[in-house]
Amino acid sequence: MYHSGSVTQQAAGSATGLLDPRGQGSEAILYQRCTWCGTAMYHRLLCPVCRGSELRTERAEGTGTVRHSTVVHRNTPAARNVSLVEMAEGFVVRGRVMGPPIGIHSGDRVRLSTAKDPVRGEPVFQLLDEPYRAWS
C-alpha cells in the first residue's frame, strides 16, 4: 500500500487486502481474477495457471452448479452435506447446500443464501429447482 495525502490506496500486485469487502454487500462471495490470463479463483495469493500475482477482487453473481456432494457424520450431532460448487464465474468453492443431505446431487443448480455460515464460516447455498426425482 502507498499513501497519498490522507487517502490510502492499494498498490497493484500487492497480496494484502485482496478480499477487502469494503463498499460491497456482506452477502456475496468475493473472488479473485488474474489480470494477466483472466483465470477466476477463490482465496488464492497467486494465479494457479500463470503464477501471476496481480489479482483483482470481484463479486460473484451468486449462482452455481453442484459438482460434488458428500454426507458427513463426523463432529456433528446430525448428518450434514459438504458440496463443491462451481460458480457461474468459473471458480469452485466448498460450502453447504440447504436441504436433506441425501437429496443433493451433482448437476443441481444452486444460489447463494448466506456468504458465511456463523458456525463453520463457509458459504451456504439453496437449491434453485426442487428435485423431481423418482424413488431411488
PDB file of C-alpha atoms in Angstrom:
ATOM      1  CA  MET A   1       0.000   0.000   0.000  1.00  0.00           C
ATOM      2  CA  TYR A   2       1.055   3.533  -0.516  1.00  0.00           C
ATOM      3  CA  HIS A   3      -0.275   6.712   0.974  1.00  0.00           C
ATOM      4  CA  SER A   4      -1.292   9.768  -0.990  1.00  0.00           C
ATOM      5  CA  GLY A   5      -2.178  12.526   1.439  1.00  0.00           C
ATOM      6  CA  SER A   6      -4.971  11.196   3.637  1.00  0.00           C
ATOM      7  CA  VAL A   7      -6.133   8.598   1.098  1.00  0.00           C
ATOM      8  CA  THR A   8      -4.773   5.051   1.319  1.00  0.00           C
ATOM      9  CA  GLN A   9      -4.667   3.207  -1.987  1.00  0.00           C
ATOM     10  CA  GLN A  10      -3.901  -0.395  -2.877  1.00  0.00           C
ATOM     11  CA  ALA A  11      -0.755  -0.977  -4.905  1.00  0.00           C
ATOM     12  CA  ALA A  12      -1.146  -3.203  -7.961  1.00  0.00           C
ATOM     13  CA  GLY A  13       0.013  -6.760  -7.397  1.00  0.00           C
ATOM     14  CA  SER A  14       0.005  -6.466  -3.622  1.00  0.00           C
ATOM     15  CA  ALA A  15      -1.382  -9.502  -1.802  1.00  0.00           C
ATOM     16  CA  THR A  16      -2.694  -7.567   1.188  1.00  0.00           C
ATOM     17  CA  GLY A  17      -6.363  -6.613   1.141  1.00  0.00           C
ATOM     18  CA  LEU A  18      -7.328  -8.960  -1.673  1.00  0.00           C
ATOM     19  CA  LEU A  19     -10.590  -9.862  -0.004  1.00  0.00           C
ATOM     20  CA  ASP A  20     -11.366  -6.478   1.491  1.00  0.00           C
ATOM     21  CA  PRO A  21     -15.190  -6.291   1.429  1.00  0.00           C
ATOM     22  CA  ARG A  22     -15.420  -2.511   1.892  1.00  0.00           C
ATOM     23  CA  GLY A  23     -18.139  -0.960  -0.173  1.00  0.00           C
ATOM     24  CA  GLN A  24     -19.717  -4.276  -1.106  1.00  0.00           C
ATOM     25  CA  GLY A  25     -22.582  -6.249   0.393  1.00  0.00           C
ATOM     26  CA  SER A  26     -21.775  -8.788   3.076  1.00  0.00           C
ATOM     27  CA  GLU A  27     -23.963 -11.435   1.403  1.00  0.00           C
ATOM     28  CA  ALA A  28     -21.689 -12.005  -1.573  1.00  0.00           C
ATOM     29  CA  ILE A  29     -18.770 -14.257  -2.382  1.00  0.00           C
ATOM     30  CA  LEU A  30     -15.666 -12.295  -3.272  1.00  0.00           C
ATOM     31  CA  TYR A  31     -13.174 -13.992  -5.567  1.00  0.00           C
ATOM     32  CA  GLN A  32     -10.042 -13.054  -7.463  1.00  0.00           C
ATOM     33  CA  ARG A  33      -9.428 -12.808 -11.203  1.00  0.00           C
ATOM     34  CA  CYS A  34      -5.921 -12.780 -12.671  1.00  0.00           C
ATOM     35  CA  THR A  35      -5.221  -9.601 -14.641  1.00  0.00           C
ATOM     36  CA  TRP A  36      -2.819 -11.476 -16.942  1.00  0.00           C
ATOM     37  CA  CYS A  37      -4.726 -14.608 -18.014  1.00  0.00           C
ATOM     38  CA  GLY A  38      -8.251 -13.931 -16.705  1.00  0.00           C
ATOM     39  CA  THR A  39      -8.489 -17.088 -14.543  1.00  0.00           C
ATOM     40  CA  ALA A  40     -11.065 -16.890 -11.729  1.00  0.00           C
ATOM     41  CA  MET A  41     -10.061 -18.365  -8.355  1.00  0.00           C
ATOM     42  CA  TYR A  42     -11.182 -18.393  -4.733  1.00  0.00           C
ATOM     43  CA  HIS A  43      -8.851 -17.372  -1.871  1.00  0.00           C
ATOM     44  CA  ARG A  44      -5.510 -17.549  -3.660  1.00  0.00           C
ATOM     45  CA  LEU A  45      -2.396 -15.411  -3.499  1.00  0.00           C
ATOM     46  CA  LEU A  46      -1.064 -16.464  -6.917  1.00  0.00           C
ATOM     47  CA  CYS A  47      -2.824 -17.485 -10.103  1.00  0.00           C
ATOM     48  CA  PRO A  48      -2.776 -21.302 -10.411  1.00  0.00           C
ATOM     49  CA  VAL A  49      -2.402 -21.055 -14.208  1.00  0.00           C
ATOM     50  CA  CYS A  50       0.242 -18.385 -14.883  1.00  0.00           C
ATOM     51  CA  ARG A  51       1.528 -17.794 -11.313  1.00  0.00           C
ATOM     52  CA  GLY A  52       0.758 -14.096 -11.664  1.00  0.00           C
ATOM     53  CA  SER A  53       0.367 -12.036  -8.507  1.00  0.00           C
ATOM     54  CA  GLU A  54      -1.750  -9.233  -9.962  1.00  0.00           C
ATOM     55  CA  LEU A  55      -5.231 -10.310  -8.895  1.00  0.00           C
ATOM     56  CA  ARG A  56      -8.298  -8.104  -8.781  1.00  0.00           C
ATOM     57  CA  THR A  57     -11.172  -8.785  -6.414  1.00  0.00           C
ATOM     58  CA  GLU A  58     -14.614  -9.222  -7.944  1.00  0.00           C
ATOM     59  CA  ARG A  59     -18.054 -10.017  -6.613  1.00  0.00           C
ATOM     60  CA  ALA A  60     -19.725 -13.281  -7.656  1.00  0.00           C
ATOM     61  CA  GLU A  61     -23.228 -13.318  -9.104  1.00  0.00           C
ATOM     62  CA  GLY A  62     -24.227 -15.995  -6.580  1.00  0.00           C
ATOM     63  CA  THR A  63     -25.409 -18.835  -8.809  1.00  0.00           C
ATOM     64  CA  GLY A  64     -23.632 -22.095  -9.470  1.00  0.00           C
ATOM     65  CA  THR A  65     -23.821 -25.837 -10.051  1.00  0.00           C
ATOM     66  CA  VAL A  66     -23.086 -28.615  -7.569  1.00  0.00           C
ATOM     67  CA  ARG A  67     -20.087 -30.565  -8.862  1.00  0.00           C
ATOM     68  CA  HIS A  68     -19.753 -32.973  -5.933  1.00  0.00           C
ATOM     69  CA  SER A  69     -21.653 -33.507  -2.696  1.00  0.00           C
ATOM     70  CA  THR A  70     -20.970 -35.835   0.198  1.00  0.00           C
ATOM     71  CA  VAL A  71     -22.674 -36.528   3.531  1.00  0.00           C
ATOM     72  CA  VAL A  72     -20.548 -36.018   6.657  1.00  0.00           C
ATOM     73  CA  HIS A  73     -21.417 -37.626  10.007  1.00  0.00           C
ATOM     74  CA  ARG A  74     -18.243 -36.741  11.915  1.00  0.00           C
ATOM     75  CA  ASN A  75     -18.041 -33.975  14.559  1.00  0.00           C
ATOM     76  CA  THR A  76     -21.702 -33.091  14.242  1.00  0.00           C
ATOM     77  CA  PRO A  77     -24.848 -34.295  16.021  1.00  0.00           C
ATOM     78  CA  ALA A  78     -26.693 -34.719  12.710  1.00  0.00           C
ATOM     79  CA  ALA A  79     -25.601 -35.573   9.204  1.00  0.00           C
ATOM     80  CA  ARG A  80     -24.711 -32.609   7.000  1.00  0.00           C
ATOM     81  CA  ASN A  81     -23.563 -32.212   3.434  1.00  0.00           C
ATOM     82  CA  VAL A  82     -20.341 -30.735   2.136  1.00  0.00           C
ATOM     83  CA  SER A  83     -20.505 -29.711  -1.501  1.00  0.00           C
ATOM     84  CA  LEU A  84     -18.155 -28.364  -4.150  1.00  0.00           C
ATOM     85  CA  VAL A  85     -19.999 -25.705  -6.104  1.00  0.00           C
ATOM     86  CA  GLU A  86     -18.763 -24.383  -9.440  1.00  0.00           C
ATOM     87  CA  MET A  87     -19.852 -20.775  -9.618  1.00  0.00           C
ATOM     88  CA  ALA A  88     -21.021 -19.130 -12.856  1.00  0.00           C
ATOM     89  CA  GLU A  89     -17.780 -17.132 -12.969  1.00  0.00           C
ATOM     90  CA  GLY A  90     -15.693 -20.310 -13.227  1.00  0.00           C
ATOM     91  CA  PHE A  91     -14.197 -20.867  -9.773  1.00  0.00           C
ATOM     92  CA  VAL A  92     -15.036 -23.680  -7.339  1.00  0.00           C
ATOM     93  CA  VAL A  93     -15.956 -23.097  -3.686  1.00  0.00           C
ATOM     94  CA  ARG A  94     -16.633 -25.535  -0.855  1.00  0.00           C
ATOM     95  CA  GLY A  95     -19.851 -24.959   1.048  1.00  0.00           C
ATOM     96  CA  ARG A  96     -23.107 -26.426   2.299  1.00  0.00           C
ATOM     97  CA  VAL A  97     -26.374 -26.787   0.400  1.00  0.00           C
ATOM     98  CA  MET A  98     -29.547 -26.497   2.474  1.00  0.00           C
ATOM     99  CA  GLY A  99     -31.918 -29.427   2.342  1.00  0.00           C
ATOM    100  CA  PRO A 100     -31.808 -33.123   3.096  1.00  0.00           C
ATOM    101  CA  PRO A 101     -28.197 -34.293   2.630  1.00  0.00           C
ATOM    102  CA  ILE A 102     -29.247 -37.284   0.558  1.00  0.00           C
ATOM    103  CA  GLY A 103     -31.314 -35.096  -1.812  1.00  0.00           C
ATOM    104  CA  ILE A 104     -28.401 -33.060  -3.177  1.00  0.00           C
ATOM    105  CA  HIS A 105     -26.760 -34.368  -6.343  1.00  0.00           C
ATOM    106  CA  SER A 106     -24.144 -33.348  -8.892  1.00  0.00           C
ATOM    107  CA  GLY A 107     -25.635 -31.055 -11.501  1.00  0.00           C
ATOM    108  CA  ASP A 108     -28.158 -29.375  -9.182  1.00  0.00           C
ATOM    109  CA  ARG A 109     -28.334 -25.605  -9.657  1.00  0.00           C
ATOM    110  CA  VAL A 110     -27.900 -23.513  -6.508  1.00  0.00           C
ATOM    111  CA  ARG A 111     -27.981 -19.888  -5.394  1.00  0.00           C
ATOM    112  CA  LEU A 112     -26.042 -18.292  -2.544  1.00  0.00           C
ATOM    113  CA  SER A 113     -28.135 -17.958   0.608  1.00  0.00           C
ATOM    114  CA  THR A 114     -25.513 -16.762   3.103  1.00  0.00           C
ATOM    115  CA  ALA A 115     -21.906 -15.872   2.313  1.00  0.00           C
ATOM    116  CA  LYS A 116     -20.660 -17.034   5.707  1.00  0.00           C
ATOM    117  CA  ASP A 117     -22.250 -19.649   7.954  1.00  0.00           C
ATOM    118  CA  PRO A 118     -21.881 -18.396  11.567  1.00  0.00           C
ATOM    119  CA  VAL A 119     -20.805 -21.834  12.844  1.00  0.00           C
ATOM    120  CA  ARG A 120     -18.435 -23.116  10.155  1.00  0.00           C
ATOM    121  CA  GLY A 121     -17.647 -19.906   8.256  1.00  0.00           C
ATOM    122  CA  GLU A 122     -18.390 -21.434   4.858  1.00  0.00           C
ATOM    123  CA  PRO A 123     -20.897 -20.311   2.209  1.00  0.00           C
ATOM    124  CA  VAL A 124     -24.435 -21.725   2.371  1.00  0.00           C
ATOM    125  CA  PHE A 125     -26.438 -22.348  -0.801  1.00  0.00           C
ATOM    126  CA  GLN A 126     -30.057 -23.238  -1.544  1.00  0.00           C
ATOM    127  CA  LEU A 127     -31.400 -25.309  -4.433  1.00  0.00           C
ATOM    128  CA  LEU A 128     -32.856 -23.278  -7.302  1.00  0.00           C
ATOM    129  CA  ASP A 129     -35.014 -26.099  -8.665  1.00  0.00           C
ATOM    130  CA  GLU A 130     -36.687 -28.553  -6.385  1.00  0.00           C
ATOM    131  CA  PRO A 131     -35.636 -32.020  -7.497  1.00  0.00           C
ATOM    132  CA  TYR A 132     -38.415 -34.106  -9.002  1.00  0.00           C
ATOM    133  CA  ARG A 133     -36.649 -37.424  -8.839  1.00  0.00           C
ATOM    134  CA  ALA A 134     -38.290 -40.820  -8.680  1.00  0.00           C
ATOM    135  CA  TRP A 135     -37.755 -43.001  -5.638  1.00  0.00           C
ATOM    136  CA  SER A 136     -34.227 -44.333  -5.826  1.00  0.00           C
TER     137      SER A 136
END
